[in-house]
Amino acid sequence: MILTPDQAPVGSPRPARPGGELEPITAVRYSTEAGERAEQALPAEAGAAGIVGRTIAPGEVLRWFVHPVLDEELSWGATHVALDLVLDDGSRLSQHEPRDQHGSLATARGLGEARILYADQWNDVQVGLEALVGRRIEEVLVEVDVPEDHEADLLEDLESEPGEAAPPAPLHGWIDGPSLAVPPADPPLEDPVAWVDTRRGTRSAFEFSRGNTLPITALPNGFAKFTPATDARTRRWIYQHHRTHLQGLSLTHQPSPWMGDRHQLVMMPLLGESPDASPAARERAFTHEDETARPDLYAVALEGGIGMRLAPTDHGAVCEISLPEDSGPGHLLLEGVDAHSRLDAAGAVFDGRVQGWIDSSPQEGYDRADGATRMFVLAEVQPAPVRVGRAEGDSGGSVLSFAPGTRTVTVRLATSLLGQDQAQRTFALELAGRTLEQVREQAHAMWTRRLQVLEAPGATAPQRRTLYGSLYRLNLYPSSHWENRGTAEVVEPVHASPVLPVRGAATDTRTNAETVPGRMYVDHGFWDTYRTAWPAYALLYPELAAELADGFVQQHREGGWIARWSSPGYADCMTGTSSDIAFADLQVKGVPLPDPQATYEAALRNATVAPPQPEVGRKGGETAVFRGYVATDAEVGESVSWSLEAHINDAGIAAQAALLAERAEAEGDRLRAERLRGESAYLAARSANYALLFDRTTEFFRGRRSDGAFAVPAEEFDPLEWGGDFTETNGWTFAFHAPHDPEGLAALHGGRDMLRGRLEQYLDTPERADRRGTYDTTIHEMVEARAVRMGQFGFSNQPAHHIPFLFHHVGAPEEASRIVREVQRRLFVGEQIGQGYPGDEDNGEMSAWWLLTALGLYPLQLGTGRYHLVAPLFETVRVRPLGREGFTLTAHGAGGAPAGAEDVCITGMRVRGAERADSWIDHADLRGEIEVELGAEPGDWGTVPPSPTAPGQRPQPLWDLFAADPSQPLLDDDARTELVLETASAVLDLPELGEPMQARFLTLTSSAETGGDPIAWRLEGSDDGESWEVLDARSAQRFEWRRQTRPFEIASPRPCLHHRLVVTTSEGPLRLAELELLA
């Protein structure tokens, strides 16, 4: 091993280093190699001098930062490093089994084997010294203990020729520190809001995400959000934890850096005569120790004696600015991020009022603020400025200058999407006459109510920060998009629609958006969130979940569709219409949806209508409805992802329709119940179409062409290659993308044992991040998946989040518990230095995964009400949902003894005192006392959860009795071609079959134009083509939408050789796009 004081990578989280984030720091560079076990004294100039000779005091913690470099062989050998202390009694820290803040053994071997250190990033290691109080530190050592059989052994190229072994690859990294100090006291246990650090996840960038969050201060699901800005000219990475120059406080509406921000307004104090307001000139250094970043308050002390504090309301905020004495004139800059804004501040010298507007504009060719219309702002500044002018330098903002001696400036800011009149009304409702502390207290009370739904008395400090930080992220989104046009006592919700066309041009005082009554919610990507965020809402906030869901159904009422990614309107982004399964699951779990019929209709439209534009609905629906999958030659990318997501959604809609059918039957609406039962049966059967994409040769789901052939020959298919037919991953992760039917998935693989083997192979096949596939570059999801170090299990992104729980369906639920515990232990770390997540924290989903699994629950089969059970993280957790009965979950070892760290297998379970052998629990059963017994090894507990496909059976996709015929518009599997007749009645003779066959469903697809839909008909069958028998008859039918495929379960099915459709009545001359007889 070689130690060298050297310039280290930028961005060290070393405390109290104002303004140095982009400057290289001097740290110790260590170099080692595989198989080396060595130690050396840490050079004094590299940090040892600061603690050598110190006597360890009570409460002190040894802390250092380490930046291991990932070697080309991907061995992670550089992570086998630690600091050791030589003490005055001759002993060493390493002899006392030191533990880091996450419980890992804090030795070189311990940290390396724990795999808790990320490569190519700074890691924060904190070691408690309770057993060493009173001992004097004589020397600081750097220790390496790199095994020979490191992880690179897993990455040998099987195609390489045998030959002489290569020399060991050099391994290196940097250590910054150490320090010895008593850490700040933990917040009070009774104040969950104080445990939230909103900066968690902000040590992120385009290349690698540890959350990709912003330190947002706002109300739960708030309309207006606020963030400090280390870059006031971007719409994407506005605040990055490793940058410690602040350029302002910004109004933000960013749901994700990948969607970008909109309606940004920046506030920043300035000092001196005619100050340059350019971001680089005005920025001020700060330290994270001088920040308070909480949901209810953001505060910072800046270089030069400037202070800023902000507390939020729903549509605005109160901001207090402290100016230093003897610093010359003080000013306040108000600006948009570009020229697409206008602020009228001239009158502020009289009454302190500033008003204006902000439009959203594209940046860097990346514009996904679809549906954003003009935002209006109204600010009251106290005291009033004595002068207002245009900002100097690279800023188009306004500078408000204050009288000499002004030490505090208060800004009350209100926003509206409707106009200045509404901004005035909102100001009066939320801000007029209120102090920052009054506003903060209200925000604190609202956040306390949301966060106190979970209480884990025995949680460690990092676990508690993760617990309440995750609840904060879950409750931050989706965002309110509505405003109160009434009073505080009589609320009149109204919103500027982001999904309807605008009318004319917006003015300085009024929007050009359609103003619509009702509540709407936005800023949400359902592909990301459906797996865990919405189930978490259902579990913890059922009444809120109902309101949030209906806020998206409002998009359907207005624009005809629910956005796949709402930011705030319809964005052509991501695969699947996953609001379908999210909201169906709410209904199955008894969430009181305000309008279940409209909720269902929104999903049904997604499932059965070819969308008119790519921003809405399911791409490829013109043909996929008939083929059962999106074809690779259908001019739709990511075809496998689109297909498999559709089948998951269909399963949920089927469950929703079945519940609505029961309700209709109870209400005496027999016809409605009959239609819903037919749609439920059709969609449930269609959800098995995932099997159509399974290739038995390669044992992967693969893209197929429209002619049914797989798009890539089996011998050329590479499951490690990213992109192509798969969204943000590869064929391995999508090999298990049928969570709604795990038994059917197992059957495709040859049975439960074969599926288990495939899952184990998945976990044993390393991710190299070197198969870019159809991506132009190595995307961040690739390197994040590699950093997980669990084979192909790329937990850093959502498509992998369900996969561990498939072990329940092969009789091995203990494997799911082991995987989950490893993820919890080592991937949600670094929250105290702006990390905390292993990938993008998308609108609460990554947080919700942690929350649910910490409770020992995972909703694998959405739309069933079942949670798959894994070992809970906490010994005791009390769950107190808002709007439903709570429960208390306890976990212990055998005989009631405390569970040890190795006890991660469920060996028994009692629900309200009754023994349960099931490896799952129903949503309705989560009440009262639930007790879980844990052990280091599994017993015989845990029966396999049920699936739609029966054990031992294969999934049965739907198939059309008639082969696609391009010459017949009615039978060509394409909704874009139509049969057009001149009469309203007709007898449509269908092709003779080769042998008698029995159909289960008739489907008819309406045309692109209105006026020709069939109203009444008979489906007839015959053995000889002469004598006809009615198989099904319908009357008074209607098609709600264009190019809609309606299913009809055949009333009297029997095998027939001949079929015909006798249309007796239509709206006009008959027009039909497609007809199917499905078996």
mmCIF file of C-alpha atoms in Angstrom, residues 346-570:
data_model
loop_
_atom_site.group_PDB
_atom_site.id
_atom_site.type_symbol
_atom_site.label_atom_id
_atom_site.label_comp_id
_atom_site.label_asym_id
_atom_site.label_seq_id
_atom_site.Cartn_x
_atom_site.Cartn_y
_atom_site.Cartn_z
ATOM 1 C CA ALA A 346 -42.021 50.442 -9.998
ATOM 2 C CA GLY A 347 -44.962 51.004 -7.671
ATOM 3 C CA ALA A 348 -43.253 49.178 -4.809
ATOM 4 C CA VAL A 349 -41.697 52.450 -3.610
ATOM 5 C CA PHE A 350 -45.221 53.569 -2.679
ATOM 6 C CA ASP A 351 -46.894 50.453 -1.290
ATOM 7 C CA GLY A 352 -44.274 47.682 -1.359
ATOM 8 C CA ARG A 353 -46.262 45.759 -3.965
ATOM 9 C CA VAL A 354 -44.687 43.913 -6.915
ATOM 10 C CA GLN A 355 -46.726 42.041 -9.453
ATOM 11 C CA GLY A 356 -45.989 40.251 -12.678
ATOM 12 C CA TRP A 357 -46.066 36.975 -14.525
ATOM 13 C CA ILE A 358 -43.831 34.071 -15.529
ATOM 14 C CA ASP A 359 -44.124 31.854 -18.580
ATOM 15 C CA SER A 360 -42.343 28.556 -19.063
ATOM 16 C CA SER A 361 -39.959 28.139 -21.954
ATOM 17 C CA PRO A 362 -37.758 25.339 -23.259
ATOM 18 C CA GLN A 363 -34.181 25.029 -22.077
ATOM 19 C CA GLU A 364 -31.320 23.041 -23.547
ATOM 20 C CA GLY A 365 -33.740 21.464 -26.006
ATOM 21 C CA TYR A 366 -35.503 19.796 -23.109
ATOM 22 C CA ASP A 367 -39.063 20.995 -22.748
ATOM 23 C CA ARG A 368 -41.565 18.791 -20.990
ATOM 24 C CA ALA A 369 -43.623 21.462 -19.249
ATOM 25 C CA ASP A 370 -46.549 20.421 -21.445
ATOM 26 C CA GLY A 371 -49.735 22.255 -20.569
ATOM 27 C CA ALA A 372 -48.024 24.989 -18.525
ATOM 28 C CA THR A 373 -49.701 28.373 -18.853
ATOM 29 C CA ARG A 374 -48.814 31.764 -17.442
ATOM 30 C CA MET A 375 -48.263 32.077 -13.689
ATOM 31 C CA PHE A 376 -49.048 35.347 -11.967
ATOM 32 C CA VAL A 377 -47.162 36.563 -8.925
ATOM 33 C CA LEU A 378 -47.925 39.175 -6.303
ATOM 34 C CA ALA A 379 -45.376 40.176 -3.678
ATOM 35 C CA GLU A 380 -45.573 42.534 -0.721
ATOM 36 C CA VAL A 381 -42.197 43.825 0.437
ATOM 37 C CA GLN A 382 -41.766 45.399 3.871
ATOM 38 C CA PRO A 383 -40.325 47.911 4.326
ATOM 39 C CA ALA A 384 -41.074 49.387 0.930
ATOM 40 C CA PRO A 385 -37.973 50.018 -1.163
ATOM 41 C CA VAL A 386 -36.761 53.553 -1.704
ATOM 42 C CA ARG A 387 -35.729 52.806 -5.260
ATOM 43 C CA VAL A 388 -36.484 50.229 -7.941
ATOM 44 C CA GLY A 389 -34.295 49.617 -10.958
ATOM 45 C CA ARG A 390 -33.275 47.117 -13.553
ATOM 46 C CA ALA A 391 -30.645 44.627 -12.420
ATOM 47 C CA GLU A 392 -27.064 45.103 -13.508
ATOM 48 C CA GLY A 393 -25.225 42.340 -15.320
ATOM 49 C CA ASP A 394 -26.675 39.122 -16.707
ATOM 50 C CA SER A 395 -30.122 39.448 -15.183
ATOM 51 C CA GLY A 396 -33.369 40.771 -16.522
ATOM 52 C CA GLY A 397 -34.823 41.073 -13.038
ATOM 53 C CA SER A 398 -35.769 43.979 -10.832
ATOM 54 C CA VAL A 399 -33.641 45.265 -7.962
ATOM 55 C CA LEU A 400 -35.407 46.774 -4.979
ATOM 56 C CA SER A 401 -33.107 49.049 -2.929
ATOM 57 C CA PHE A 402 -33.771 49.820 0.719
ATOM 58 C CA ALA A 403 -33.090 52.760 2.969
ATOM 59 C CA PRO A 404 -29.728 52.883 4.769
ATOM 60 C CA GLY A 405 -29.877 51.025 8.060
ATOM 61 C CA THR A 406 -32.477 48.496 6.881
ATOM 62 C CA ARG A 407 -31.618 45.245 8.580
ATOM 63 C CA THR A 408 -34.670 43.040 7.881
ATOM 64 C CA VAL A 409 -36.789 42.766 4.750
ATOM 65 C CA THR A 410 -39.942 40.635 4.682
ATOM 66 C CA VAL A 411 -41.395 39.365 1.416
ATOM 67 C CA ARG A 412 -44.862 37.857 1.220
ATOM 68 C CA LEU A 413 -45.328 36.128 -2.129
ATOM 69 C CA ALA A 414 -48.551 34.764 -3.621
ATOM 70 C CA THR A 415 -48.929 32.918 -6.917
ATOM 71 C CA SER A 416 -51.831 32.057 -9.199
ATOM 72 C CA LEU A 417 -52.405 30.440 -12.572
ATOM 73 C CA LEU A 418 -55.703 32.291 -12.999
ATOM 74 C CA GLY A 419 -54.684 35.921 -12.859
ATOM 75 C CA GLN A 420 -53.849 38.864 -10.686
ATOM 76 C CA ASP A 421 -57.314 39.002 -9.147
ATOM 77 C CA GLN A 422 -56.887 35.472 -7.840
ATOM 78 C CA ALA A 423 -53.362 36.267 -6.662
ATOM 79 C CA GLN A 424 -54.837 39.109 -4.629
ATOM 80 C CA ARG A 425 -57.492 36.769 -3.210
ATOM 81 C CA THR A 426 -54.882 34.147 -2.328
ATOM 82 C CA PHE A 427 -52.713 36.792 -0.685
ATOM 83 C CA ALA A 428 -55.616 37.811 1.516
ATOM 84 C CA LEU A 429 -56.432 34.190 2.404
ATOM 85 C CA GLU A 430 -52.921 32.915 3.107
ATOM 86 C CA LEU A 431 -50.507 35.763 3.769
ATOM 87 C CA ALA A 432 -51.973 39.119 4.724
ATOM 88 C CA GLY A 433 -50.747 40.213 8.151
ATOM 89 C CA ARG A 434 -49.102 36.883 8.948
ATOM 90 C CA THR A 435 -45.571 36.577 10.265
ATOM 91 C CA LEU A 436 -43.077 34.008 9.101
ATOM 92 C CA GLU A 437 -43.343 32.195 12.413
ATOM 93 C CA GLN A 438 -47.132 31.995 12.146
ATOM 94 C CA VAL A 439 -46.838 30.577 8.652
ATOM 95 C CA ARG A 440 -44.152 28.137 9.750
ATOM 96 C CA GLU A 441 -46.239 26.920 12.684
ATOM 97 C CA GLN A 442 -49.152 26.139 10.379
ATOM 98 C CA ALA A 443 -46.881 24.335 7.940
ATOM 99 C CA HIS A 444 -45.322 22.414 10.818
ATOM 100 C CA ALA A 445 -48.746 21.314 12.063
ATOM 101 C CA MET A 446 -49.749 20.113 8.595
ATOM 102 C CA TRP A 447 -46.531 18.167 8.147
ATOM 103 C CA THR A 448 -46.750 16.697 11.639
ATOM 104 C CA ARG A 449 -50.175 15.286 10.821
ATOM 105 C CA ARG A 450 -48.826 13.606 7.690
ATOM 106 C CA LEU A 451 -45.633 12.269 9.276
ATOM 107 C CA GLN A 452 -46.986 10.929 12.549
ATOM 108 C CA VAL A 453 -48.799 8.083 10.793
ATOM 109 C CA LEU A 454 -45.753 5.924 11.559
ATOM 110 C CA GLU A 455 -43.927 5.594 14.853
ATOM 111 C CA ALA A 456 -40.935 3.290 15.324
ATOM 112 C CA PRO A 457 -39.682 3.689 18.909
ATOM 113 C CA GLY A 458 -36.568 1.564 18.455
ATOM 114 C CA ALA A 459 -35.336 3.058 15.192
ATOM 115 C CA THR A 460 -31.732 4.228 15.002
ATOM 116 C CA ALA A 461 -31.041 7.852 14.109
ATOM 117 C CA PRO A 462 -30.248 7.066 10.435
ATOM 118 C CA GLN A 463 -33.356 4.892 10.225
ATOM 119 C CA ARG A 464 -35.477 7.652 11.753
ATOM 120 C CA ARG A 465 -34.116 10.197 9.283
ATOM 121 C CA THR A 466 -34.906 7.788 6.460
ATOM 122 C CA LEU A 467 -38.363 7.024 7.862
ATOM 123 C CA TYR A 468 -39.564 10.599 8.160
ATOM 124 C CA GLY A 469 -37.619 11.781 5.125
ATOM 125 C CA SER A 470 -39.401 9.117 3.085
ATOM 126 C CA LEU A 471 -42.807 10.139 4.400
ATOM 127 C CA TYR A 472 -41.948 13.723 3.464
ATOM 128 C CA ARG A 473 -41.106 12.742 -0.112
ATOM 129 C CA LEU A 474 -44.254 10.631 -0.371
ATOM 130 C CA ASN A 475 -46.380 13.586 0.723
ATOM 131 C CA LEU A 476 -44.655 16.205 -1.421
ATOM 132 C CA TYR A 477 -46.223 14.898 -4.646
ATOM 133 C CA PRO A 478 -48.509 15.020 -6.522
ATOM 134 C CA SER A 479 -48.895 18.796 -6.449
ATOM 135 C CA SER A 480 -52.092 20.710 -6.074
ATOM 136 C CA HIS A 481 -53.091 22.553 -9.243
ATOM 137 C CA TRP A 482 -56.211 24.230 -7.904
ATOM 138 C CA GLU A 483 -56.983 27.507 -6.198
ATOM 139 C CA ASN A 484 -59.698 28.759 -3.863
ATOM 140 C CA ARG A 485 -61.984 31.311 -5.476
ATOM 141 C CA GLY A 486 -64.180 31.332 -2.389
ATOM 142 C CA THR A 487 -63.408 32.043 1.245
ATOM 143 C CA ALA A 488 -61.596 30.231 4.017
ATOM 144 C CA GLU A 489 -64.957 29.035 5.295
ATOM 145 C CA VAL A 490 -66.565 28.183 1.941
ATOM 146 C CA VAL A 491 -63.935 26.805 -0.392
ATOM 147 C CA GLU A 492 -64.631 27.151 -4.113
ATOM 148 C CA PRO A 493 -61.976 25.107 -5.932
ATOM 149 C CA VAL A 494 -61.111 26.146 -9.469
ATOM 150 C CA HIS A 495 -58.119 25.603 -11.716
ATOM 151 C CA ALA A 496 -56.494 26.670 -14.952
ATOM 152 C CA SER A 497 -56.729 23.552 -17.081
ATOM 153 C CA PRO A 498 -53.421 22.175 -18.380
ATOM 154 C CA VAL A 499 -55.196 19.629 -20.586
ATOM 155 C CA LEU A 500 -57.602 21.863 -22.543
ATOM 156 C CA PRO A 501 -56.578 24.138 -25.416
ATOM 157 C CA VAL A 502 -55.864 27.752 -24.492
ATOM 158 C CA ARG A 503 -57.966 30.592 -25.882
ATOM 159 C CA GLY A 504 -56.165 33.533 -27.382
ATOM 160 C CA ALA A 505 -53.216 35.088 -25.585
ATOM 161 C CA ALA A 506 -52.629 35.597 -21.894
ATOM 162 C CA THR A 507 -52.492 39.193 -20.676
ATOM 163 C CA ASP A 508 -50.552 40.847 -17.884
ATOM 164 C CA THR A 509 -53.429 40.140 -15.523
ATOM 165 C CA ARG A 510 -55.415 37.157 -16.840
ATOM 166 C CA THR A 511 -54.725 33.648 -18.065
ATOM 167 C CA ASN A 512 -55.687 32.312 -21.462
ATOM 168 C CA ALA A 513 -56.216 28.850 -20.020
ATOM 169 C CA GLU A 514 -59.698 27.463 -19.595
ATOM 170 C CA THR A 515 -60.819 28.060 -16.026
ATOM 171 C CA VAL A 516 -62.631 24.982 -14.740
ATOM 172 C CA PRO A 517 -64.316 24.301 -11.384
ATOM 173 C CA GLY A 518 -62.881 21.513 -9.269
ATOM 174 C CA ARG A 519 -59.635 20.174 -7.844
ATOM 175 C CA MET A 520 -56.821 18.936 -10.045
ATOM 176 C CA TYR A 521 -53.464 17.408 -9.126
ATOM 177 C CA VAL A 522 -50.334 17.285 -11.303
ATOM 178 C CA ASP A 523 -46.558 16.642 -11.231
ATOM 179 C CA HIS A 524 -46.605 12.890 -11.320
ATOM 180 C CA GLY A 525 -45.238 10.064 -13.446
ATOM 181 C CA PHE A 526 -47.403 6.968 -13.002
ATOM 182 C CA TRP A 527 -44.899 4.556 -14.565
ATOM 183 C CA ASP A 528 -42.598 5.425 -11.687
ATOM 184 C CA THR A 529 -45.125 5.535 -8.861
ATOM 185 C CA TYR A 530 -47.785 2.878 -9.406
ATOM 186 C CA ARG A 531 -45.856 0.054 -7.759
ATOM 187 C CA THR A 532 -45.476 1.563 -4.287
ATOM 188 C CA ALA A 533 -46.467 5.230 -3.937
ATOM 189 C CA TRP A 534 -50.172 4.736 -4.573
ATOM 190 C CA PRO A 535 -50.347 1.599 -2.403
ATOM 191 C CA ALA A 536 -48.678 3.645 0.344
ATOM 192 C CA TYR A 537 -51.314 6.354 -0.063
ATOM 193 C CA ALA A 538 -54.002 3.681 0.205
ATOM 194 C CA LEU A 539 -52.467 2.245 3.369
ATOM 195 C CA LEU A 540 -51.549 5.449 5.194
ATOM 196 C CA TYR A 541 -53.831 8.143 3.747
ATOM 197 C CA PRO A 542 -56.927 6.523 2.181
ATOM 198 C CA GLU A 543 -59.080 9.653 2.233
ATOM 199 C CA LEU A 544 -56.281 11.740 0.771
ATOM 200 C CA ALA A 545 -55.638 9.026 -1.821
ATOM 201 C CA ALA A 546 -59.244 9.361 -2.956
ATOM 202 C CA GLU A 547 -58.876 13.116 -3.439
ATOM 203 C CA LEU A 548 -55.532 12.823 -5.206
ATOM 204 C CA ALA A 549 -56.817 10.161 -7.592
ATOM 205 C CA ASP A 550 -59.908 12.175 -8.396
ATOM 206 C CA GLY A 551 -57.649 15.146 -9.101
ATOM 207 C CA PHE A 552 -56.167 13.124 -11.973
ATOM 208 C CA VAL A 553 -59.531 11.782 -13.069
ATOM 209 C CA GLN A 554 -60.372 15.461 -13.518
ATOM 210 C CA GLN A 555 -57.905 15.441 -16.410
ATOM 211 C CA HIS A 556 -60.035 12.732 -18.010
ATOM 212 C CA ARG A 557 -63.209 14.728 -17.471
ATOM 213 C CA GLU A 558 -61.682 17.743 -19.200
ATOM 214 C CA GLY A 559 -59.212 16.442 -21.768
ATOM 215 C CA GLY A 560 -60.505 12.906 -22.202
ATOM 216 C CA TRP A 561 -57.407 11.207 -20.793
ATOM 217 C CA ILE A 562 -55.284 10.926 -17.655
ATOM 218 C CA ALA A 563 -51.707 11.995 -18.330
ATOM 219 C CA ARG A 564 -49.082 9.261 -18.250
ATOM 220 C CA TRP A 565 -46.661 11.917 -16.985
ATOM 221 C CA SER A 566 -48.355 15.067 -15.768
ATOM 222 C CA SER A 567 -45.994 18.050 -15.697
ATOM 223 C CA PRO A 568 -48.582 19.503 -15.625
ATOM 224 C CA GLY A 569 -50.378 18.410 -18.810
ATOM 225 C CA TYR A 570 -50.019 15.581 -21.300
#
